[in-house]
Amino acid sequence: MMYDLSREERRHLAINRETTTGALIPKRCACGKAAKAKQLDQHGKCVACQLADRVATLHEGDLDILRHMLGATPHHAQVRWGFRNEYLVNRRDAAALERLVAAGFARAGRPLLQLQYFHATDVGCRLAGLSAKRAAVALSLGAKP
């Protein structure tokens, strides 16, 4: 019977008999959220859990510095958040900025004398609470790498 079919029909039969790969089967992360099997195989966690782990490496005042870097503070209107994207670090805040850079929420900019400018990344803008529009404005203000 197989040889009674045309070559194209045999190809279609073979495609129909194939099973899906394991990477396409939806799975659940340990937190209960649905995630792609490929991502869970590679990283062991969903994106939200990976972000939570990165945030957990920060200390208490680090997010305040990130928000200040972006102008996302309570004394500024929320519709204006992201009007700046720079922070000139001093010795007191150097360790906090190193943690933010290691977590991927900020990056080093140009040096100024013996000090260093830092700028928030896209993930840092979202973590600070900026909308997509305000994050785009802030990223356009930050110095290009």
XYZ file of N, CA and C in Angstrom:
435
model
N 0.805 -1.185 0.000
C 0.000 0.000 0.000
C 0.858 1.263 0.000
N 1.979 1.215 0.687
C 2.825 2.398 0.788
C 3.329 2.828 -0.583
N 3.603 1.855 -1.451
C 4.148 2.219 -2.749
C 3.067 2.611 -3.747
N 1.836 2.436 -3.354
C 0.746 2.890 -4.216
C 0.552 4.405 -4.112
N 1.094 5.001 -3.044
C 0.936 6.435 -2.840
C 2.019 7.200 -3.582
N 1.712 8.409 -3.917
C 2.715 9.249 -4.559
C 3.761 9.680 -3.527
N 4.842 10.212 -4.011
C 5.925 10.646 -3.144
C 5.441 11.739 -2.182
N 4.655 12.660 -2.679
C 4.133 13.751 -1.854
C 3.198 13.221 -0.768
N 2.366 12.241 -1.105
C 1.467 11.662 -0.101
C 2.245 10.913 0.970
N 3.318 10.230 0.595
C 4.158 9.535 1.577
C 4.816 10.542 2.520
N 5.247 11.671 1.976
C 5.884 12.701 2.798
C 4.884 13.255 3.813
N 3.647 13.496 3.386
C 2.631 13.999 4.289
C 2.294 12.970 5.378
N 2.244 11.701 5.009
C 2.001 10.665 6.010
C 3.118 10.622 7.044
N 4.341 10.774 6.601
C 5.480 10.752 7.517
C 5.433 11.951 8.464
N 5.060 13.109 7.957
C 4.949 14.299 8.799
C 3.848 14.118 9.835
N 2.730 13.537 9.435
C 1.625 13.330 10.366
C 1.964 12.335 11.465
N 2.854 11.392 11.193
C 3.224 10.390 12.185
C 4.258 10.903 13.179
N 4.905 12.017 12.871
C 5.918 12.561 13.769
C 5.273 13.035 15.061
N 6.014 12.947 16.146
C 5.532 13.448 17.432
C 6.203 14.788 17.713
N 5.616 15.539 18.608
C 6.208 16.827 18.958
C 7.449 16.604 19.795
N 8.352 17.540 19.706
C 9.574 17.446 20.488
C 9.271 17.828 21.924
N 10.138 17.455 22.813
C 9.943 17.755 24.224
C 9.964 19.237 24.515
N 10.627 20.026 23.681
C 10.741 21.453 23.941
C 9.416 22.174 23.724
N 8.502 21.588 22.987
C 7.240 22.259 22.710
C 6.156 21.934 23.728
N 6.413 20.977 24.581
C 5.431 20.589 25.580
C 5.458 21.616 26.713
N 4.312 22.227 27.038
C 4.321 23.213 28.124
C 4.564 22.553 29.468
N 5.352 23.224 30.299
C 5.651 22.716 31.630
C 5.403 23.834 32.630
N 5.505 23.511 33.884
C 5.321 24.500 34.944
C 6.614 24.634 35.738
N 6.915 25.879 36.072
C 8.078 26.196 36.899
C 7.751 25.806 38.342
N 8.732 25.819 39.211
C 8.510 25.507 40.625
C 7.558 26.501 41.276
N 7.488 27.733 40.740
C 6.586 28.743 41.295
C 5.147 28.521 40.844
N 4.930 27.649 39.869
C 3.584 27.352 39.396
C 3.229 28.016 38.085
N 4.079 28.887 37.577
C 3.786 29.563 36.315
C 4.136 28.663 35.140
N 3.377 28.811 34.073
C 3.653 28.053 32.859
C 4.913 28.614 32.204
N 5.754 27.739 31.696
C 6.991 28.146 31.038
C 7.295 27.157 29.930
N 8.124 27.565 29.020
C 8.525 26.686 27.930
C 9.509 25.652 28.447
N 9.378 24.442 27.949
C 10.239 23.351 28.400
C 11.698 23.642 28.081
N 11.949 24.272 26.941
C 13.323 24.586 26.563
C 13.959 25.519 27.586
N 13.195 26.516 28.024
C 13.722 27.452 29.005
C 13.977 26.760 30.347
N 13.055 25.914 30.757
C 13.246 25.200 32.013
C 14.426 24.239 31.936
N 14.641 23.630 30.775
C 15.789 22.749 30.609
C 17.098 23.525 30.682
N 17.127 24.714 30.065
C 18.356 25.502 30.033
C 18.649 26.178 31.367
N 17.626 26.799 31.962
C 17.855 27.629 33.141
C 17.299 27.040 34.428
N 16.364 26.119 34.321
C 15.771 25.524 35.494
C 14.680 26.361 36.136
N 14.455 27.585 35.606
C 13.462 28.487 36.179
C 12.811 29.302 35.075
N 11.637 29.854 35.382
C 10.978 30.750 34.424
C 11.639 32.129 34.508
N 11.268 33.006 33.611
C 11.861 34.346 33.546
C 11.587 35.120 34.834
N 10.370 35.002 35.363
C 10.025 35.727 36.583
C 10.883 35.264 37.764
N 11.134 33.982 37.869
C 11.967 33.473 38.950
C 13.417 33.914 38.787
N 13.896 33.956 37.548
C 15.255 34.423 37.308
C 15.398 35.885 37.712
N 14.390 36.709 37.383
C 14.425 38.115 37.766
C 14.361 38.252 39.285
N 13.537 37.456 39.928
C 13.437 37.506 41.389
C 14.759 37.134 42.042
N 15.474 36.185 41.471
C 16.787 35.818 42.008
C 17.775 36.963 41.872
N 17.714 37.675 40.735
C 18.616 38.811 40.535
C 18.279 39.941 41.492
N 16.996 40.177 41.745
C 16.590 41.219 42.683
C 17.007 40.842 44.101
N 16.992 39.564 44.425
C 17.357 39.106 45.765
C 18.822 39.366 46.091
N 19.668 39.544 45.077
C 21.086 39.816 45.331
C 21.321 41.258 45.762
N 20.315 42.117 45.600
C 20.464 43.527 45.947
C 20.239 43.751 47.438
N 20.801 44.827 47.934
C 20.607 45.206 49.333
C 19.457 46.201 49.441
N 19.174 46.643 50.643
C 17.976 47.432 50.915
C 17.905 48.742 50.132
N 18.945 49.520 50.066
C 18.888 50.830 49.427
C 19.228 50.836 47.946
N 19.550 49.680 47.380
C 19.983 49.635 45.982
C 18.882 50.051 45.017
N 17.649 49.636 45.280
C 16.545 50.015 44.388
C 16.238 51.504 44.485
N 16.484 52.091 45.648
C 16.290 53.542 45.781
C 17.278 54.295 44.896
N 18.493 53.807 44.823
C 19.494 54.434 43.955
C 19.080 54.294 42.495
N 18.578 53.107 42.133
C 18.118 52.890 40.756
C 16.964 53.829 40.411
N 16.028 53.977 41.326
C 14.899 54.888 41.081
C 15.368 56.329 40.984
N 16.309 56.718 41.846
C 16.851 58.077 41.778
C 17.576 58.311 40.454
N 18.276 57.290 39.986
C 18.988 57.373 38.711
C 18.027 57.717 37.575
N 16.797 57.220 37.661
C 15.808 57.409 36.605
C 14.813 58.526 36.907
N 14.948 59.172 38.043
C 13.987 60.207 38.404
C 12.643 59.626 38.778
N 12.611 58.377 39.198
C 11.363 57.700 39.553
C 11.181 57.733 41.060
N 11.075 58.928 41.597
C 10.927 59.121 43.030
C 9.573 59.747 43.328
N 9.085 59.627 44.555
C 7.738 60.128 44.870
C 7.558 61.633 44.660
N 8.618 62.423 44.758
C 8.443 63.861 44.597
C 8.445 64.315 43.134
N 8.544 63.377 42.195
C 8.374 63.664 40.768
C 7.063 63.025 40.305
N 6.383 63.686 39.413
C 5.145 63.117 38.864
C 5.481 61.835 38.102
N 4.640 60.822 38.248
C 4.915 59.535 37.616
C 4.944 59.638 36.099
N 4.202 60.573 35.530
C 4.210 60.724 34.072
C 5.535 61.302 33.572
N 6.370 61.816 34.481
C 7.673 62.358 34.089
C 8.830 61.427 34.430
N 8.541 60.307 35.056
C 9.616 59.387 35.411
C 10.411 59.020 34.162
N 11.692 58.884 34.321
C 12.563 58.553 33.194
C 13.087 59.781 32.481
N 12.907 60.975 33.091
C 13.398 62.195 32.443
C 14.914 62.286 32.516
N 15.512 61.436 33.332
C 16.974 61.342 33.365
C 17.357 59.869 33.452
N 18.587 59.586 33.092
C 19.099 58.220 33.178
C 20.594 58.292 33.407
N 20.966 58.818 34.550
C 22.376 58.871 34.903
C 22.518 59.018 36.406
N 23.631 58.534 36.893
C 23.926 58.632 38.312
C 25.435 58.734 38.439
N 25.899 59.796 39.040
C 27.326 59.987 39.274
C 27.635 59.389 40.638
N 28.342 58.293 40.639
C 28.557 57.528 41.868
C 29.623 58.193 42.736
N 29.415 58.108 44.032
C 30.444 58.518 44.985
C 30.937 57.263 45.700
N 31.924 57.424 46.555
C 32.507 56.245 47.205
C 31.497 55.503 48.071
N 30.577 56.239 48.666
C 29.589 55.624 49.555
C 28.666 54.684 48.782
N 28.319 55.017 47.540
C 27.382 54.223 46.747
C 28.052 53.273 45.759
N 29.362 53.191 45.772
C 30.070 52.369 44.781
C 29.685 50.896 44.878
N 29.564 50.371 46.089
C 29.220 48.954 46.249
C 27.804 48.679 45.738
N 26.884 49.605 45.991
C 25.508 49.428 45.521
C 25.460 49.409 44.006
N 26.215 50.295 43.361
C 26.229 50.315 41.894
C 26.889 49.074 41.321
N 27.878 48.539 42.010
C 28.492 47.284 41.547
C 27.474 46.148 41.586
N 26.644 46.125 42.627
C 25.606 45.093 42.710
C 24.566 45.277 41.606
N 24.191 46.524 41.333
C 23.223 46.778 40.261
C 23.770 46.372 38.902
N 25.060 46.632 38.673
C 25.687 46.239 37.397
C 25.775 44.717 37.302
N 26.159 44.059 38.400
C 26.272 42.597 38.387
C 24.922 41.940 38.137
N 23.837 42.557 38.627
C 22.502 42.003 38.417
C 21.945 42.349 37.044
N 22.577 43.279 36.321
C 22.135 43.631 34.977
C 21.129 44.767 34.943
N 20.966 45.500 36.040
C 20.001 46.593 36.083
C 20.628 47.936 35.740
N 21.946 48.015 35.725
C 22.648 49.259 35.378
C 23.924 48.886 34.639
N 24.504 49.886 33.994
C 25.794 49.684 33.318
C 26.648 50.919 33.524
N 27.943 50.723 33.464
C 28.876 51.824 33.672
C 28.908 52.716 32.443
N 28.977 53.990 32.687
C 29.068 54.974 31.605
C 30.457 55.583 31.571
N 30.517 56.814 31.142
C 31.814 57.475 31.007
C 32.338 57.935 32.371
N 33.645 57.944 32.544
C 34.217 58.448 33.798
C 34.275 59.973 33.783
N 34.226 60.560 34.965
C 34.372 61.998 35.135
C 35.362 62.207 36.263
N 36.559 62.657 35.900
C 37.673 62.797 36.845
C 37.902 61.453 37.535
N 37.698 61.363 38.831
C 37.908 60.080 39.512
C 36.584 59.422 39.876
N 35.505 59.887 39.270
C 34.181 59.340 39.515
C 33.676 58.633 38.263
N 32.539 57.977 38.359
C 32.002 57.197 37.238
C 30.504 57.448 37.110
N 30.040 57.654 35.875
C 28.606 57.735 35.609
C 28.058 56.330 35.412
N 26.811 56.101 35.830
C 26.120 54.845 35.613
C 24.764 55.129 34.993
N 24.273 54.197 34.166
C 23.003 54.351 33.470
C 22.192 53.072 33.638
N 20.881 53.223 33.745
C 19.988 52.080 33.904
C 19.811 51.357 32.573
N 19.630 50.054 32.638
C 19.344 49.250 31.453
C 17.828 49.125 31.292
N 17.402 48.442 30.250
C 15.974 48.239 30.003
C 15.321 47.473 31.152
N 15.984 46.441 31.628
C 15.449 45.657 32.739
C 15.403 46.509 34.010
N 16.408 47.347 34.195
C 16.422 48.243 35.352
C 15.287 49.247 35.307
N 14.963 49.740 34.109
C 13.840 50.670 33.960
C 12.530 49.989 34.338
N 12.346 48.758 33.896
C 11.116 48.039 34.238
C 11.048 47.734 35.732
N 12.192 47.412 36.330
C 12.229 47.131 37.756
C 11.903 48.382 38.574
N 12.313 49.539 38.096
C 12.047 50.792 38.802
C 10.596 51.229 38.662
N 9.832 50.605 37.777
C 8.413 50.910 37.647
C 8.061 51.822 36.497
N 8.975 52.033 35.556
C 8.692 52.889 34.411
C 7.813 52.167 33.404
N 6.929 52.905 32.771
C 6.134 52.341 31.685
C 7.043 52.140 30.476
N 6.553 51.447 29.472
C 7.366 51.194 28.275
C 7.741 52.498 27.584
N 6.815 53.435 27.549
C 7.085 54.730 26.899
C 8.141 55.511 27.663
N 8.011 55.568 28.996
C 8.977 56.321 29.806
C 10.332 55.612 29.820
N 10.341 54.292 29.747
C 11.602 53.552 29.683
C 12.325 53.858 28.375
N 11.571 53.974 27.285
C 12.193 54.315 26.000
C 12.808 55.705 26.056
N 12.136 56.635 26.717
C 12.690 57.986 26.862
C 13.969 57.938 27.690
N 13.947 57.214 28.806
C 15.110 57.118 29.668
C 16.282 56.451 28.970
N 16.010 55.398 28.187
C 17.095 54.710 27.496
C 17.696 55.561 26.400
N 16.891 56.428 25.800
C 17.428 57.314 24.773
C 18.303 58.405 25.389
N 18.081 58.724 26.671
C 18.871 59.740 27.359
C 20.200 59.197 27.845
N 20.246 57.913 28.186
C 21.456 57.308 28.706
C 22.532 57.265 27.644
N 23.766 57.333 28.081
C 24.886 57.279 27.147
C 24.928 55.932 26.458
N 25.237 55.927 25.207
C 25.291 54.673 24.431
C 26.552 53.923 24.816
N 26.476 52.585 24.880
C 27.655 51.793 25.258
C 28.753 51.860 24.223
